[in-house]
């Protein structure tokens, strides 16, 4: 990909030509003009000649693909950066491997007061158990260590970290020699994060945003809150994103709103909604997702954090304040509580007002036909993570271990959501699963349960335009005149149309259909490589040596 040497300026007019531009304005577009941070024109190579003399810069795409930049609708930015720069256990294949990584890191990096790690998942290890406290104490050499499970709803810690948290042994969720959950987990997490200096936090945030940009991600939704991070972390991230070129950050603050004063406080923090990880329940991996029937491998139904009444009050207060509300809900009982609460708010305020607010639900995994229909009725956006199914779905995966094969096969029903007209926004929940936009679309298109698969085009839309719609913007996430110039340039193979129904795919690939193609995401095929990411007309990433 080559470009002119025209001087850089804040409002350059740029012509991209000689590639493929993914745009509903022209399914055969090969060129695009960007002016003042917005898309000004898309069209054919022949018509591009008329613009070539009046622009500040011409970029020869050399056959590359231009798409809207991705939006990751659920990210924990600081935690993502700490995972990128710290102790990553996601590659450990055995318990012994994980302990070895802890030992090497604790001995090698003595600059940090508390060792922060991430990514372990005992369901992937032959031992099928987490490290004991004694094993972790020995590996860490007596240092404070905080290791959340991959879902971040439980954690193993060393005795040295427990000693920094007075009273933790009396809190709910404390277990002498098992992962901490609930209040005990929140307390040790707060202590561990308090040991991160402002400089380390900013370094982690910069690393996470730079990594996102390198993957063609132009926008992230930061899902923060008092039980996840702290206000300084949240406001610091928003300030960092506003001050430097990089992905846009829309922040959600997960705190209950009871009245207008609470709503103003959320806005003062810079949040676009009192939503994100406002926990109705926990996670399946940690046995804390709230179920109607007991787990297959545990004699209980998980943990409920919010009642339908509390949900109704939150949604009512947010709607009256013109603020977006939302919740973290995974188990079927948690999702029932959400739709019951939102419906109660609609009965108080009127369905139209609740629908117009575009409240959202994160994860929404154990949906039933009834709750899918309720999402559609209430205008709820499903902010979902297809990589969860890729990681834990299937007949032998963690979902089947926790729920049994029959219930596990109902999880993450993306096709049913789309058929019902429920808006979808795709994300990663990084660092739970990695930032990987094309891999996320692949996971939805090749869902482990075939009945839940969606077309690549539908998945791509959910990961681009869907994220913008989830923050109330219908004018972005698509390359048409007037839209923000948030785009990515990709090196990829032939463009195709992939859908679960082969008859649809065959018809759509006929040139007469006018369906723009996308990269072949068949498992095993190489994913596209990001060459450049642009946000608001400003380049935020260029692949080295390109």
XYZ file of C-alpha atoms in Angstrom:
546
model
C 0.000 0.000 0.000
C 1.542 3.303 -1.080
C 0.666 6.913 -0.459
C 1.749 10.393 -1.383
C 4.142 12.464 0.717
C 1.683 15.339 1.121
C 2.125 17.155 4.455
C -0.054 16.021 7.334
C -2.817 18.360 8.516
C -5.784 18.122 10.833
C -8.357 18.201 8.041
C -6.681 16.454 5.133
C -8.715 15.347 2.165
C -7.677 11.813 1.294
C -8.484 9.632 -1.704
C -8.136 5.884 -1.285
C -8.283 3.951 -4.544
C -7.377 0.682 -6.175
C -8.918 -1.688 -3.656
C -12.285 -2.907 -2.402
C -14.399 -0.603 -0.246
C -17.080 -2.355 1.792
C -20.007 0.046 1.536
C -23.774 -0.336 1.165
C -23.688 2.897 -0.856
C -21.951 1.036 -3.697
C -21.406 -2.728 -3.431
C -18.746 -2.537 -6.141
C -16.877 0.479 -4.781
C -13.098 0.544 -5.214
C -12.396 4.077 -3.994
C -13.323 6.445 -1.163
C -12.755 10.104 -0.337
C -12.352 11.260 3.269
C -12.735 14.934 4.130
C -12.799 16.673 7.518
C -12.924 13.405 9.385
C -15.924 12.014 7.515
C -16.574 9.891 4.462
C -17.283 12.271 1.585
C -17.714 9.845 -1.321
C -17.472 6.174 -2.275
C -17.534 4.878 -5.816
C -15.757 3.348 -8.751
C -12.154 3.601 -9.861
C -13.089 5.527 -12.994
C -14.984 8.155 -11.053
C -12.066 8.519 -8.636
C -10.055 10.256 -11.339
C -12.241 13.323 -10.880
C -11.034 13.650 -7.276
C -7.342 12.888 -7.702
C -6.251 16.449 -8.413
C -8.062 18.104 -5.538
C -6.995 16.038 -2.538
C -4.120 16.365 -0.095
C -3.202 12.701 -0.218
C -3.754 9.711 -2.485
C -3.443 6.217 -1.047
C -3.019 3.357 -3.510
C -4.684 0.415 -1.793
C -2.954 -2.085 -4.087
C -5.962 -4.397 -3.905
C -6.501 -4.124 -0.146
C -9.923 -4.191 1.473
C -11.338 -1.155 3.285
C -14.039 -1.757 5.899
C -15.576 0.220 8.735
C -13.385 -0.041 11.818
C -14.610 -2.570 14.334
C -16.285 -1.644 17.600
C -15.602 -3.906 20.566
C -18.711 -3.454 22.696
C -17.319 -4.874 25.958
C -13.747 -4.240 27.100
C -11.913 -3.813 30.396
C -9.130 -1.627 29.093
C -6.761 -1.401 32.051
C -7.074 -5.114 32.798
C -6.421 -5.823 29.121
C -3.277 -3.728 29.219
C -2.089 -5.344 32.435
C -2.582 -8.759 30.825
C -0.590 -7.619 27.790
C 2.251 -6.272 29.919
C 2.072 -8.641 32.891
C 1.619 -12.296 33.813
C -0.521 -14.113 31.251
C -1.609 -17.643 32.184
C -3.936 -18.209 29.223
C -1.353 -20.378 27.477
C -0.804 -22.710 30.433
C -1.863 -26.235 29.444
C -1.474 -27.787 32.893
C -1.561 -26.717 36.520
C 2.196 -27.287 36.688
C 2.676 -24.963 33.688
C 0.675 -22.245 35.425
C 2.655 -22.556 38.648
C 5.887 -22.448 36.658
C 4.825 -19.213 34.985
C 3.961 -17.701 38.365
C 7.338 -18.769 39.778
C 9.285 -17.310 36.844
C 7.381 -14.028 36.868
C 7.531 -13.538 40.634
C 11.286 -14.137 40.615
C 11.918 -12.050 37.515
C 9.836 -8.892 38.028
C 10.250 -7.397 41.482
C 9.176 -3.870 40.518
C 5.512 -4.389 41.306
C 4.198 -4.589 44.847
C 1.516 -7.109 43.884
C 1.860 -9.673 41.109
C -1.184 -9.437 38.853
C -1.937 -12.323 36.531
C -4.790 -13.382 34.330
C -6.222 -16.113 32.174
C -6.125 -19.418 34.029
C -8.898 -21.910 33.339
C -8.752 -25.176 35.256
C -11.347 -26.785 32.960
C -8.613 -26.894 30.294
C -6.072 -28.611 32.532
C -5.805 -32.371 33.037
C -5.804 -31.801 36.806
C -9.241 -30.112 36.545
C -8.541 -27.987 39.622
C -7.076 -24.569 40.433
C -3.839 -24.206 42.383
C -4.114 -24.570 46.136
C -3.082 -21.632 48.309
C -0.040 -23.562 49.516
C 1.052 -24.292 45.946
C 0.607 -20.660 44.994
C 2.436 -19.416 48.094
C 5.400 -21.644 47.262
C 5.495 -20.580 43.584
C 5.246 -16.902 44.470
C 8.010 -17.003 47.047
C 5.890 -15.242 49.640
C 4.848 -12.326 47.404
C 1.267 -10.982 47.190
C -0.327 -12.501 44.069
C -3.789 -11.971 42.564
C -4.834 -14.425 39.840
C -8.440 -14.070 38.646
C -9.979 -16.944 36.760
C -10.396 -16.274 33.048
C -13.989 -15.069 33.604
C -12.797 -12.659 36.361
C -15.600 -13.798 38.701
C -13.329 -15.689 41.071
C -9.644 -15.658 41.930
C -6.873 -17.561 43.638
C -4.552 -15.473 45.804
C -1.566 -15.919 48.045
C -1.600 -15.644 51.804
C 0.532 -12.504 51.502
C -2.269 -10.765 49.591
C -4.906 -11.907 52.079
C -2.825 -10.366 54.843
C -3.166 -6.976 53.117
C -6.985 -7.115 53.373
C -8.175 -6.957 57.002
C -11.354 -8.927 57.640
C -11.368 -10.672 54.265
C -11.651 -14.079 55.911
C -15.026 -13.054 57.355
C -16.544 -11.954 54.050
C -19.004 -13.915 51.934
C -17.231 -15.869 49.242
C -14.088 -16.534 51.281
C -12.859 -20.134 51.091
C -9.765 -21.328 52.971
C -8.371 -23.273 50.035
C -10.553 -22.593 47.010
C -11.034 -19.623 44.668
C -12.552 -16.557 46.299
C -15.908 -15.318 45.028
C -18.381 -12.583 45.905
C -17.460 -9.950 48.487
C -14.172 -11.634 49.397
C -13.079 -11.584 45.767
C -14.076 -7.933 45.366
C -12.053 -7.017 48.456
C -8.826 -8.688 47.317
C -9.293 -7.331 43.787
C -9.561 -3.810 45.172
C -6.393 -4.307 47.204
C -4.509 -5.704 44.219
C -5.579 -2.893 41.890
C -4.764 -0.281 44.544
C -1.144 -1.406 44.266
C -1.043 -0.360 40.597
C 0.569 3.062 40.339
C -0.955 5.787 38.108
C 2.039 5.432 35.768
C 1.563 1.653 35.488
C -2.152 2.135 34.887
C -1.586 4.673 32.107
C 1.034 2.389 30.542
C -1.457 -0.485 30.565
C -4.207 1.668 29.041
C -1.928 2.896 26.266
C -0.836 -0.668 25.526
C -4.436 -1.893 25.335
C -5.605 0.899 23.042
C -2.579 0.537 20.776
C -3.221 -3.210 20.541
C -6.875 -2.574 19.687
C -5.885 -0.138 16.950
C -3.468 -2.694 15.488
C -6.421 -5.054 15.025
C -8.628 -2.587 13.159
C -10.682 -1.655 16.225
C -11.693 1.995 16.128
C -13.991 2.091 19.153
C -14.206 0.275 22.475
C -16.924 0.297 25.108
C -15.221 0.406 28.487
C -17.292 -1.534 31.022
C -16.214 -0.215 34.405
C -17.752 0.210 37.832
C -17.072 0.344 41.550
C -16.917 -3.465 41.843
C -14.507 -3.771 38.897
C -12.057 -0.887 39.060
C -12.337 2.609 40.526
C -13.294 6.119 39.475
C -9.697 7.261 38.928
C -9.089 4.368 36.565
C -12.263 5.170 34.629
C -11.812 8.941 34.354
C -8.107 8.501 33.628
C -8.874 6.222 30.689
C -11.450 8.622 29.242
C -9.002 11.514 29.578
C -6.196 9.500 27.969
C -8.395 8.536 25.035
C -9.492 12.147 24.522
C -5.947 13.499 24.572
C -4.216 11.232 22.069
C -4.985 9.658 18.686
C -6.356 6.187 19.093
C -9.567 4.226 19.363
C -12.584 6.082 20.652
C -13.680 5.063 24.156
C -17.301 5.099 25.286
C -17.450 4.508 29.013
C -20.125 2.677 31.001
C -20.221 2.935 34.792
C -21.943 0.017 36.524
C -23.578 1.635 39.527
C -27.230 1.484 40.555
C -29.189 4.667 39.865
C -32.071 5.487 42.199
C -32.765 9.109 41.296
C -31.660 12.110 39.273
C -28.737 12.814 41.597
C -27.296 9.359 40.951
C -27.761 9.848 37.217
C -25.917 13.175 37.310
C -23.049 11.541 39.143
C -22.726 8.902 36.414
C -22.665 11.640 33.764
C -20.101 13.668 35.714
C -17.750 10.707 35.502
C -18.043 10.884 31.713
C -20.120 7.731 31.298
C -22.673 7.312 28.537
C -24.721 4.925 30.651
C -25.201 3.287 34.033
C -24.662 -0.068 32.450
C -22.038 -2.602 31.449
C -21.087 -4.983 34.221
C -23.858 -4.065 36.635
C -24.037 -7.581 37.971
C -27.343 -9.419 38.108
C -25.344 -12.637 38.513
C -21.844 -14.031 37.986
C -20.403 -16.503 35.486
C -20.855 -20.123 34.503
C -17.186 -20.999 34.868
C -17.148 -19.837 38.481
C -20.554 -21.446 39.244
C -21.970 -17.997 40.055
C -24.311 -17.435 37.089
C -27.872 -17.570 38.443
C -29.896 -20.523 37.118
C -33.464 -21.743 37.412
C -32.226 -25.318 37.916
C -29.019 -26.470 39.694
C -25.718 -26.857 37.921
C -24.902 -30.263 36.528
C -21.659 -30.326 38.520
C -22.639 -28.413 41.675
C -25.635 -28.709 44.034
C -26.822 -25.093 43.773
C -28.161 -22.490 41.324
C -25.500 -19.793 41.532
C -25.720 -16.273 42.875
C -28.290 -13.510 42.385
C -27.015 -9.967 42.946
C -30.051 -7.921 41.867
C -33.781 -8.599 42.129
C -36.368 -7.795 39.492
C -37.514 -4.934 41.712
C -34.035 -3.407 41.857
C -33.718 -3.794 38.088
C -37.067 -2.067 37.556
C -36.065 0.836 39.816
C -32.737 1.276 38.019
C -34.284 1.206 34.557
C -37.041 3.596 35.627
C -34.614 6.130 37.126
C -32.235 5.928 34.164
C -35.024 6.277 31.601
C -36.460 9.302 33.391
C -32.988 10.872 33.439
C -32.373 10.146 29.748
C -29.568 7.757 30.647
C -28.912 4.337 29.163
C -29.242 1.462 31.617
C -27.852 -2.019 31.345
C -26.879 -5.174 33.168
C -24.547 -8.155 33.201
C -26.764 -11.252 33.041
C -25.711 -14.758 32.007
C -27.877 -17.403 33.687
C -31.481 -18.059 32.698
C -32.788 -16.929 36.101
C -30.781 -13.705 35.871
C -32.160 -13.017 32.399
C -35.691 -13.688 33.620
C -35.115 -11.122 36.369
C -33.885 -8.597 33.784
C -36.870 -8.883 31.471
C -39.272 -8.912 34.417
C -37.691 -5.748 35.792
C -37.504 -3.932 32.467
C -41.102 -4.863 31.686
C -42.187 -3.457 35.053
C -40.406 -0.209 34.197
C -42.198 -0.148 30.848
C -45.542 -0.558 32.602
C -44.713 2.495 34.698
C -43.203 4.727 32.016
C -44.717 3.393 28.819
C -43.145 0.892 26.442
C -42.158 3.542 23.885
C -39.991 5.446 26.375
C -38.188 2.311 27.514
C -37.585 1.118 23.959
C -36.270 4.532 22.922
C -33.645 4.436 25.684
C -31.929 1.392 24.080
C -31.060 -0.269 27.363
C -28.604 -3.141 26.974
C -27.720 -6.514 28.458
C -24.169 -7.856 28.521
C -23.486 -11.537 27.701
C -27.139 -12.715 27.676
C -26.086 -16.339 27.285
C -28.856 -18.591 28.671
C -31.727 -17.123 26.707
C -35.001 -18.966 26.152
C -37.544 -18.334 23.382
C -39.547 -16.326 25.928
C -36.655 -14.081 26.955
C -35.584 -13.618 23.326
C -39.105 -12.397 22.532
C -38.979 -10.102 25.576
C -35.676 -8.566 24.405
C -37.340 -7.758 21.088
C -40.464 -6.365 22.748
C -38.512 -4.145 25.157
C -35.922 -2.927 22.662
C -33.005 -4.400 24.599
C -29.637 -4.628 22.874
C -27.804 -7.922 23.360
C -24.112 -7.133 23.852
C -22.610 -10.578 23.329
C -19.266 -12.327 22.982
C -19.148 -15.079 20.333
C -15.633 -16.077 21.413
C -17.229 -17.474 24.573
C -18.850 -20.191 22.489
C -15.596 -20.858 20.637
C -13.785 -21.238 23.961
C -16.344 -23.102 26.039
C -19.088 -24.432 23.772
C -19.522 -27.860 22.236
C -20.321 -31.241 23.705
C -17.075 -31.487 25.709
C -16.643 -27.843 26.674
C -17.009 -26.015 29.962
C -20.662 -25.138 29.264
C -21.531 -28.828 28.950
C -19.607 -29.610 32.148
C -21.496 -26.939 34.077
C -24.959 -27.407 32.578
C -25.111 -30.755 30.821
C -25.180 -31.092 27.055
C -28.881 -30.299 26.600
C -28.846 -26.947 28.382
C -25.419 -26.076 27.005
C -26.730 -26.417 23.453
C -29.203 -23.578 24.061
C -26.542 -20.995 24.905
C -25.751 -17.930 22.811
C -28.610 -18.257 20.294
C -27.511 -15.516 17.901
C -29.660 -16.653 14.965
C -32.796 -16.612 17.129
C -31.956 -13.109 18.375
C -31.566 -11.809 14.837
C -34.764 -13.494 13.649
C -36.636 -11.798 16.498
C -35.201 -8.402 15.575
C -33.015 -7.998 18.669
C -30.101 -5.589 18.066
C -26.742 -7.330 18.429
C -23.422 -5.747 19.407
C -20.324 -7.946 19.438
C -17.429 -7.654 21.860
C -14.697 -9.646 23.546
C -14.964 -8.924 27.300
C -11.184 -8.670 27.002
C -9.146 -9.849 28.835
C -11.639 -12.697 29.337
C -11.236 -13.514 25.643
C -8.735 -11.653 23.452
C -9.355 -8.667 21.239
C -9.861 -10.456 17.913
C -12.580 -8.925 15.725
C -12.394 -11.198 12.695
C -12.068 -14.205 15.001
C -15.190 -13.010 16.804
C -17.156 -12.830 13.556
C -15.838 -16.284 12.649
C -17.001 -17.649 16.013
C -20.542 -16.380 15.366
C -20.640 -17.657 11.787
C -19.303 -21.070 12.791
C -20.979 -21.379 16.186
C -20.462 -24.793 17.785
C -24.245 -25.239 17.712
C -25.187 -24.982 14.020
C -28.700 -23.719 14.706
C -27.251 -20.585 16.325
C -24.994 -19.590 13.413
C -25.407 -16.295 11.572
C -24.025 -15.110 8.250
C -20.590 -13.494 8.169
C -22.282 -10.339 6.953
C -24.636 -10.283 9.976
C -21.758 -10.933 12.354
C -19.648 -8.233 10.725
C -22.521 -5.762 11.043
C -22.922 -6.621 14.737
C -19.215 -5.945 15.271
C -19.183 -2.633 13.409
C -22.495 -0.817 13.125
C -24.027 -2.785 16.004
C -21.624 -1.297 18.515
C -22.477 2.230 17.409
C -26.195 1.546 17.586
C -25.652 0.250 21.118
C -24.568 3.768 22.149
C -27.484 5.353 20.321
C -25.702 6.293 17.084
C -27.262 5.156 13.812
C -24.994 7.256 11.578
C -21.711 5.421 12.133
C -20.028 2.057 11.701
C -20.683 2.047 7.979
C -18.814 3.652 5.066
C -21.359 5.967 3.469
C -21.158 9.712 2.769
C -21.527 11.678 5.978
C -20.435 8.867 8.312
C -17.400 9.282 10.585
C -14.236 8.196 8.780
C -13.485 5.281 11.095
C -12.078 2.574 8.862
C -9.471 -0.149 8.586
C -7.442 -1.372 5.616
C -6.838 -5.107 5.328
C -4.668 -7.513 3.390
C -6.846 -10.516 2.686
C -7.716 -13.134 0.113
C -10.739 -13.380 -2.156
C -13.941 -11.807 -0.918
C -16.921 -14.126 -0.568
C -20.400 -14.253 0.925
C -20.842 -16.838 3.681
C -24.141 -17.749 5.275
C -25.374 -20.778 7.241
C -27.809 -21.638 4.426
C -25.883 -22.628 1.287
C -28.796 -21.604 -0.944
C -28.576 -18.057 0.366
C -24.802 -18.046 -0.047
C -24.987 -19.186 -3.680
C -27.558 -16.546 -4.594
C -25.715 -13.785 -2.772
C -22.437 -14.413 -4.587
C -24.088 -13.765 -7.921
C -22.942 -10.273 -9.008
C -26.550 -9.348 -9.760
C -27.365 -9.567 -6.039
C -25.186 -6.567 -5.232
C -24.060 -8.145 -1.962
C -20.590 -6.868 -1.019
C -18.183 -9.659 -0.170
C -16.122 -10.139 2.972
C -13.042 -12.244 3.755
C -13.388 -16.020 3.852
C -13.644 -16.852 7.562
C -13.845 -20.630 7.184
C -12.000 -22.174 10.156
C -8.410 -22.830 9.141
C -8.277 -19.963 6.667
C -5.897 -17.122 7.525
C -7.612 -14.096 9.020
C -7.167 -10.657 7.420
C -4.117 -8.614 8.429
C -4.684 -5.002 9.462
C -2.501 -2.594 7.497
C -3.945 0.682 8.742
C -6.578 1.934 11.189
C -8.113 5.393 10.930
C -10.404 7.052 13.495
C -12.167 10.284 12.634
C -9.921 10.686 9.615
C -6.742 10.414 11.721
C -4.422 7.458 11.275
C -3.981 5.670 14.608
C -2.121 2.582 13.405
C 0.069 1.656 10.456
C 1.477 -1.832 10.225
C 5.282 -1.682 10.319
C 7.039 -1.950 6.957
C 3.832 -1.391 5.005
